[in-house]
PDB file of C-alpha atoms in Angstrom:
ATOM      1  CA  UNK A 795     -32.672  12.351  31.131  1.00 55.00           C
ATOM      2  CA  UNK A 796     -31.621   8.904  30.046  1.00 54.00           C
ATOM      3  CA  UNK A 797     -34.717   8.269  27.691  1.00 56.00           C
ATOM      4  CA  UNK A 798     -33.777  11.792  25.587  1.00 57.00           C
ATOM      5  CA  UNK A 799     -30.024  10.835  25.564  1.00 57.00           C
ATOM      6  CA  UNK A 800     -29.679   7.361  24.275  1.00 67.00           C
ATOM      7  CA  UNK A 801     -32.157   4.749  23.676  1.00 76.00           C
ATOM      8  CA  UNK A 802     -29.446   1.828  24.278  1.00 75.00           C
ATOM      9  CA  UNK A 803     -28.803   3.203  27.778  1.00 80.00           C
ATOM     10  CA  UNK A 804     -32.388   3.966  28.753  1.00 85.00           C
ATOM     11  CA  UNK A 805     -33.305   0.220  27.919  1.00 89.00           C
ATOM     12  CA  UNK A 806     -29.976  -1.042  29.530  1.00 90.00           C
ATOM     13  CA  UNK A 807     -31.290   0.911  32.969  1.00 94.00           C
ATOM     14  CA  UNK A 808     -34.686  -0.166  32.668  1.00 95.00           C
ATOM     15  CA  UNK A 809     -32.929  -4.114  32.173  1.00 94.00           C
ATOM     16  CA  UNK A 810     -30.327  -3.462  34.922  1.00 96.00           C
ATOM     17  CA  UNK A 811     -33.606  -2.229  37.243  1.00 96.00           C
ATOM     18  CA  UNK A 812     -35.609  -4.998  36.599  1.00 94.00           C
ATOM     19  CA  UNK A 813     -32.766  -7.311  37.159  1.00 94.00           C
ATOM     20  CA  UNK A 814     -31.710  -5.617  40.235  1.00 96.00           C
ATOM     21  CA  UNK A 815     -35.170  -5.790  41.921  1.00 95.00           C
ATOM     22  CA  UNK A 816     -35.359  -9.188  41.060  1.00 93.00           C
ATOM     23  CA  UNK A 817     -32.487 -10.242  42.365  1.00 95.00           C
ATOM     24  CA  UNK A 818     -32.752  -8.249  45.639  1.00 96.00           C
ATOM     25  CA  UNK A 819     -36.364 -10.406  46.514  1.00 94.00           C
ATOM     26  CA  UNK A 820     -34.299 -13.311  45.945  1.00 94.00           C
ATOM     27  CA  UNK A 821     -31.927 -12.298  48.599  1.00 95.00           C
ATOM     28  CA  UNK A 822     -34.773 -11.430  51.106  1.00 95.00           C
ATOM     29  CA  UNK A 823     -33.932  -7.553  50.992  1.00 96.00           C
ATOM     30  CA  UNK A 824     -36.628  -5.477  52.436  1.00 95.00           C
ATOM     31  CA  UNK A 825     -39.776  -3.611  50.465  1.00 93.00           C
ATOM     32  CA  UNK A 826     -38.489  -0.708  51.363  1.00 92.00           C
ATOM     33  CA  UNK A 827     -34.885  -1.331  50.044  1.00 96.00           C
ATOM     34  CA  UNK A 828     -36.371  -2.971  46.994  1.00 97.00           C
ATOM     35  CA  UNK A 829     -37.668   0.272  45.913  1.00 96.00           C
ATOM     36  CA  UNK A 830     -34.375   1.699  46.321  1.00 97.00           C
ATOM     37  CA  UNK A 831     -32.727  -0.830  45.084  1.00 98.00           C
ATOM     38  CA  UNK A 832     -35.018  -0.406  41.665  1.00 97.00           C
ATOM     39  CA  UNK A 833     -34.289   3.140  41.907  1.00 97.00           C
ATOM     40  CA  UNK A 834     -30.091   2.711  42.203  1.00 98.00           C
ATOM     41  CA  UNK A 835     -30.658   0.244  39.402  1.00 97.00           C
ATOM     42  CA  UNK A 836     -32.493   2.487  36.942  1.00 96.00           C
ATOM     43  CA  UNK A 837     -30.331   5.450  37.576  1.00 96.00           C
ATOM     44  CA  UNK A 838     -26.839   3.511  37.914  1.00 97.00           C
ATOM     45  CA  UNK A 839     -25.921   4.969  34.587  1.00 95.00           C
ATOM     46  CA  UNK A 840     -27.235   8.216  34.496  1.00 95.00           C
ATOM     47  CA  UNK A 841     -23.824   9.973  34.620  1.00 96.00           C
ATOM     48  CA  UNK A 842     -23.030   8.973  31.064  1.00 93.00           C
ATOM     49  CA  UNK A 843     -26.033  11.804  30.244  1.00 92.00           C
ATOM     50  CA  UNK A 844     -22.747  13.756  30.595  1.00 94.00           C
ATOM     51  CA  UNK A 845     -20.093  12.012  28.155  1.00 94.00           C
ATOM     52  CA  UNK A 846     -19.981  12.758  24.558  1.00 92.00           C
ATOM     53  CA  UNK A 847     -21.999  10.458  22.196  1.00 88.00           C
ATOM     54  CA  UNK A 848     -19.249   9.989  19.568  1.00 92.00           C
ATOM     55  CA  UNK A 849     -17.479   8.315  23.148  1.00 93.00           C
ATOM     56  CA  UNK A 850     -20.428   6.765  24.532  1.00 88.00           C
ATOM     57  CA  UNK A 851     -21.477   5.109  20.389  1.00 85.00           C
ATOM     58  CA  UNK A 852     -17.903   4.736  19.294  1.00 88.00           C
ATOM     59  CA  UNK A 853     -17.062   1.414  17.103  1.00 87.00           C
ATOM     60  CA  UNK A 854     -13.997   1.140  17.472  1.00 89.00           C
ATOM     61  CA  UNK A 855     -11.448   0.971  20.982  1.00 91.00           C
ATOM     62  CA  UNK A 856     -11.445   3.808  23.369  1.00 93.00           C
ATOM     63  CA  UNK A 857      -8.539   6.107  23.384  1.00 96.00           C
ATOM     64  CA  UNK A 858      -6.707   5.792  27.049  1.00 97.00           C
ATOM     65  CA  UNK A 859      -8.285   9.670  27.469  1.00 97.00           C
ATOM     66  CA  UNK A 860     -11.875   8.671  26.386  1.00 97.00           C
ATOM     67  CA  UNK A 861     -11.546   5.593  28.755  1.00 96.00           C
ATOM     68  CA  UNK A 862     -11.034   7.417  31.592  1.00 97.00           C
ATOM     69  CA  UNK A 863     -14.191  10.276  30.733  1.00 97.00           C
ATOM     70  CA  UNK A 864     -16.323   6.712  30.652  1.00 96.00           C
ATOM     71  CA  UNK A 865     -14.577   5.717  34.001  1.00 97.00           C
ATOM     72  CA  UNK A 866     -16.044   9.041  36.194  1.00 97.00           C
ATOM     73  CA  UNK A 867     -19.381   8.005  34.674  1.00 97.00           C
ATOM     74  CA  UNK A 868     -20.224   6.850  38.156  1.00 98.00           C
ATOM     75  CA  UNK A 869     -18.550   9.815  40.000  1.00 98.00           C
ATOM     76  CA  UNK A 870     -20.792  12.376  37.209  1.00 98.00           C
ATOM     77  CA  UNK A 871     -23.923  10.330  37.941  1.00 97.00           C
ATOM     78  CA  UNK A 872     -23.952  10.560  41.769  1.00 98.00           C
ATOM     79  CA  UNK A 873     -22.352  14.242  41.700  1.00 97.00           C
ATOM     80  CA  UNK A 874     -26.130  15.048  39.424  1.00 96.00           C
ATOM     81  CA  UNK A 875     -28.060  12.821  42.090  1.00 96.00           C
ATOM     82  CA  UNK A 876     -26.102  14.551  44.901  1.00 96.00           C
ATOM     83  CA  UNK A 877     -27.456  17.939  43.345  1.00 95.00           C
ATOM     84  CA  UNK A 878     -30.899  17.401  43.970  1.00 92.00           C
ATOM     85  CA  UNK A 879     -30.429  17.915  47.392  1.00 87.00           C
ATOM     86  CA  UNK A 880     -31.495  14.980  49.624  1.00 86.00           C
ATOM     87  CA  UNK A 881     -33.825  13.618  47.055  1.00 93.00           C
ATOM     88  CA  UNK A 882     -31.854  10.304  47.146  1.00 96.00           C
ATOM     89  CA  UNK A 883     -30.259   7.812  50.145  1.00 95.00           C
ATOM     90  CA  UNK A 884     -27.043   7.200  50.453  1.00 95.00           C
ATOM     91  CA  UNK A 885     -27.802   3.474  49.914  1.00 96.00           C
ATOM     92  CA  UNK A 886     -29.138   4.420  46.108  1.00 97.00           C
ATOM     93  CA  UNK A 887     -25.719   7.385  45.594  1.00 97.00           C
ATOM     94  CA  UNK A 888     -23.078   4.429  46.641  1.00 97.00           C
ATOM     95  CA  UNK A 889     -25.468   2.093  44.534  1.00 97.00           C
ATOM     96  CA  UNK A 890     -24.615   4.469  42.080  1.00 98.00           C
ATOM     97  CA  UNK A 891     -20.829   5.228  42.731  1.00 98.00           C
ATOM     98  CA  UNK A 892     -19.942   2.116  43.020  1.00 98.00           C
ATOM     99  CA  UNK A 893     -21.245  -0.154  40.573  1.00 97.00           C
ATOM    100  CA  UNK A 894     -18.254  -0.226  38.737  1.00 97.00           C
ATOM    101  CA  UNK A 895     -15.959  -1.245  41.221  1.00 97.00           C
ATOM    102  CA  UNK A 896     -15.321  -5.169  41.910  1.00 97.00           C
ATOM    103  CA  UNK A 897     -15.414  -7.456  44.795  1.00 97.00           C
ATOM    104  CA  UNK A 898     -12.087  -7.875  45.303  1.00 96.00           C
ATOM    105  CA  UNK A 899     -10.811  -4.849  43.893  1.00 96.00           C
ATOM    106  CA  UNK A 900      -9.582  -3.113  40.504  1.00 93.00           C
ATOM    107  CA  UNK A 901     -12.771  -1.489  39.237  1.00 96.00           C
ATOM    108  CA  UNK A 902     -13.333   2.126  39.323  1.00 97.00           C
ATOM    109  CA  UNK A 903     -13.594   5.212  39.645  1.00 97.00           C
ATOM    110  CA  UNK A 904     -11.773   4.205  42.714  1.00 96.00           C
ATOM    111  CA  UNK A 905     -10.398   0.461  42.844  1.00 96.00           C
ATOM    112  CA  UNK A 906     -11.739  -0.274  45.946  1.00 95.00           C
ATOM    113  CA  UNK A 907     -12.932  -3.797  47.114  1.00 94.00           C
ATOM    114  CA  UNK A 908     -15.626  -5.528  49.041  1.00 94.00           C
ATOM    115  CA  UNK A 909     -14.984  -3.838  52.402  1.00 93.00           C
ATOM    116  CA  UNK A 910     -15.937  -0.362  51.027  1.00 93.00           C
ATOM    117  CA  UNK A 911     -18.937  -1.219  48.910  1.00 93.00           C
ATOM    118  CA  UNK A 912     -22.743  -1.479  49.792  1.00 93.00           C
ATOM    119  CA  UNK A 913     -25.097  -4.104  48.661  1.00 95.00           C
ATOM    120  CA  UNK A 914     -26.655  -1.792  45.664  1.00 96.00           C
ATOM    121  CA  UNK A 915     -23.491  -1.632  44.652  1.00 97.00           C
ATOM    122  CA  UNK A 916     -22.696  -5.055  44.540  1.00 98.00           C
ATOM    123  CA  UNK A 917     -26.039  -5.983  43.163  1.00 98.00           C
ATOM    124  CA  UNK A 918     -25.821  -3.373  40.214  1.00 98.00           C
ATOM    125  CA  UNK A 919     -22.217  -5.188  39.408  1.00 97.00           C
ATOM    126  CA  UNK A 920     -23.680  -8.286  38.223  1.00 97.00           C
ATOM    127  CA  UNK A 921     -27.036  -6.973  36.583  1.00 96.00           C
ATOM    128  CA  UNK A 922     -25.347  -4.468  34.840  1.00 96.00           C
ATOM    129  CA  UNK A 923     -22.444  -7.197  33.785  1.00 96.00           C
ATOM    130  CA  UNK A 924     -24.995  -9.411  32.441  1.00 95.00           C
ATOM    131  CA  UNK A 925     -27.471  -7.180  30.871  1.00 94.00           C
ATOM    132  CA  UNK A 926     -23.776  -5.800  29.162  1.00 93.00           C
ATOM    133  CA  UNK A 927     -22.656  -9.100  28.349  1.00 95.00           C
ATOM    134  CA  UNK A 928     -26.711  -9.832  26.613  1.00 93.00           C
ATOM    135  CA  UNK A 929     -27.061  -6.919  24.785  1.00 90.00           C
ATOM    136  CA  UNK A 930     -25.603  -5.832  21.546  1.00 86.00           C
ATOM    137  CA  UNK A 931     -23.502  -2.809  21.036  1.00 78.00           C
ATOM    138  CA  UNK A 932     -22.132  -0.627  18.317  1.00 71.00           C
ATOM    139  CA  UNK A 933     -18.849  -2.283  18.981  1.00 74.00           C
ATOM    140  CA  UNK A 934     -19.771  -5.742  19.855  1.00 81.00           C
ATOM    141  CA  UNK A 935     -22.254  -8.487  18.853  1.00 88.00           C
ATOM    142  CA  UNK A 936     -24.929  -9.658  22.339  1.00 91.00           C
ATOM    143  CA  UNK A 937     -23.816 -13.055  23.658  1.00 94.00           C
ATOM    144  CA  UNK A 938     -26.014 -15.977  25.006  1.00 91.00           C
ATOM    145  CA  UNK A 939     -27.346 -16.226  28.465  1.00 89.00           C
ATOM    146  CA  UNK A 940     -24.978 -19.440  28.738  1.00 89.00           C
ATOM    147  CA  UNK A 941     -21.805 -17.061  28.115  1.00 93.00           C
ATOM    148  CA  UNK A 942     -23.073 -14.529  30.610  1.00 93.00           C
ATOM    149  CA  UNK A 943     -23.581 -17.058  33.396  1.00 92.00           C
ATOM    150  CA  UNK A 944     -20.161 -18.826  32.541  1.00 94.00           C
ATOM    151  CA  UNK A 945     -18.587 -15.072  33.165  1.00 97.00           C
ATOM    152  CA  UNK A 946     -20.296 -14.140  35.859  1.00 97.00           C
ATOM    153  CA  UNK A 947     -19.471 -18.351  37.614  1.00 96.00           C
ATOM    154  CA  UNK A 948     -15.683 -17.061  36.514  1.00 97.00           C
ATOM    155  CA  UNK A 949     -15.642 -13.873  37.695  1.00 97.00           C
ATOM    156  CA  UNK A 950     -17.111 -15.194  41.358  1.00 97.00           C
ATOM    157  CA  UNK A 951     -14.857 -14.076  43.785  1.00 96.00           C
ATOM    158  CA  UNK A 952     -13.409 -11.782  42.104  1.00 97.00           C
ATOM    159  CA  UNK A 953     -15.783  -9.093  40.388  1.00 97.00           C
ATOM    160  CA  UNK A 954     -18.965 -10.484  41.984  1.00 98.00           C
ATOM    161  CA  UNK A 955     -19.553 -10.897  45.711  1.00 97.00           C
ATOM    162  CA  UNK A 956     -20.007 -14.812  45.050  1.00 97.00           C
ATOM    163  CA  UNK A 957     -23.384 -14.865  47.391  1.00 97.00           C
ATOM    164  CA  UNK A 958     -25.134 -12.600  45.511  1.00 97.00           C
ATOM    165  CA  UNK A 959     -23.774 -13.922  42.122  1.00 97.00           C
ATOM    166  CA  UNK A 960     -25.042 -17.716  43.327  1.00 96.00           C
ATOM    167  CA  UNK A 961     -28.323 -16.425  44.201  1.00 96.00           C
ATOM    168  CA  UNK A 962     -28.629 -14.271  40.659  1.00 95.00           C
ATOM    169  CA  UNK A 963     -27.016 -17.750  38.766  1.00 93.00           C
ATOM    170  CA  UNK A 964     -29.730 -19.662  40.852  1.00 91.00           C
ATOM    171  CA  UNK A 965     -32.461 -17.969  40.878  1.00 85.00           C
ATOM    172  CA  UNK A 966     -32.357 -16.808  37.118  1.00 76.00           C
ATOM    173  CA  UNK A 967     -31.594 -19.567  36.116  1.00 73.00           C
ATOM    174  CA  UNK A 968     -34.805 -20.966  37.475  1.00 76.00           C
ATOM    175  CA  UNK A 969     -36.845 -18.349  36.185  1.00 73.00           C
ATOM    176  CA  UNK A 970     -35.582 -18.887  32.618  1.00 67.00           C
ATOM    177  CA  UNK A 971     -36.368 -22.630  32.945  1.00 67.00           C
ATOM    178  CA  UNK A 972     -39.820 -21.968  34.152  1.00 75.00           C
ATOM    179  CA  UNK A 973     -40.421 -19.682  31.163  1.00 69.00           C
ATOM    180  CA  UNK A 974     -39.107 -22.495  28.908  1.00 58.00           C
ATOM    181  CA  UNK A 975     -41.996 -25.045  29.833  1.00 51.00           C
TER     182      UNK A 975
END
């Protein structure tokens, strides 16, 4: 389980969960979806249970061979969710699957682009991105929440189905002012 293997992840999945759910009000998704949605979230890296920590904690740049292991984290995490036999949707295993892949193409495991992805999916993309981009690493410093919402503005289009990246930008944005006064 994610809490036993790696504290970094476990707090990266509860982040990416909270984020996820949060997001998913904002775009009117239904209760029932939201729980899903919180579930996709918190389990959207699960498959790295099954890489090597001296991959997973490394310092320095991935060989092209340990790269790919951390690429079929998604395929590994929905092959273990698959295994428990009908104990999660298909909305939460392509939420899963697919969180890696980008809007307009090029992620992975598979490279696919919008027209094959589900809205977990797409959801998970840009809370996981920022909750990366925020949070500190063994091979990288955290950055602002200015530099995260200046990628993820960038990256509209392109990695991030730009509707749900304008309501994330908009509504967190908000939220982070409201905390500020």
């Amino acid at each position: 389980d994610l809490e036993n293997y790696d504290d970094y992840t476990y707090t990266r999945s509860l982040n990416v969960s909270t984020l996820s759910i949060m997001l998913g009000l904002a775009m009117g998704l239904e209760r029932e979806n939201i729980r899903a949605l919180g579930v996709a979230g918190l389990l959207h890296d699960i498959g790295k249970t099954l890489i090597p920590h001296d991959i997973i904690d490394k310092p320095t740049k991935l060989t092209p061979a340990e790269w790919k292991i951390i690429q079929n984290h998604p395929v590994y995490g929905y092959n273990l969710l698959k295994a428990e036999g009908g104990l999660f949707n298909t909305q939460v295993l392509n939420g899963v699957l697919l969180h890696r892949e980008n809007f307009h193409g090029g992620g992975y495991p598979f490279g696919v682009n919008s027209d094959k992805l589900n809205k977990f999916a797409e959801i998970i993309t840009v809370t996981d991105v920022f909750d990366a981009i925020t949070s500190k690493r063994s091979y990288k410093e955290s950055k602002s929440y200015s530099e995260a919402f200046t990628y993820i503005m960038e990256e509209s289009g392109i990695k991030f189905d730009p509707k749900i990246a304008q309501v994330f930008l908009r509504d967190l944005i908000k939220k982070i002012n409201e905390e500020a006064l």
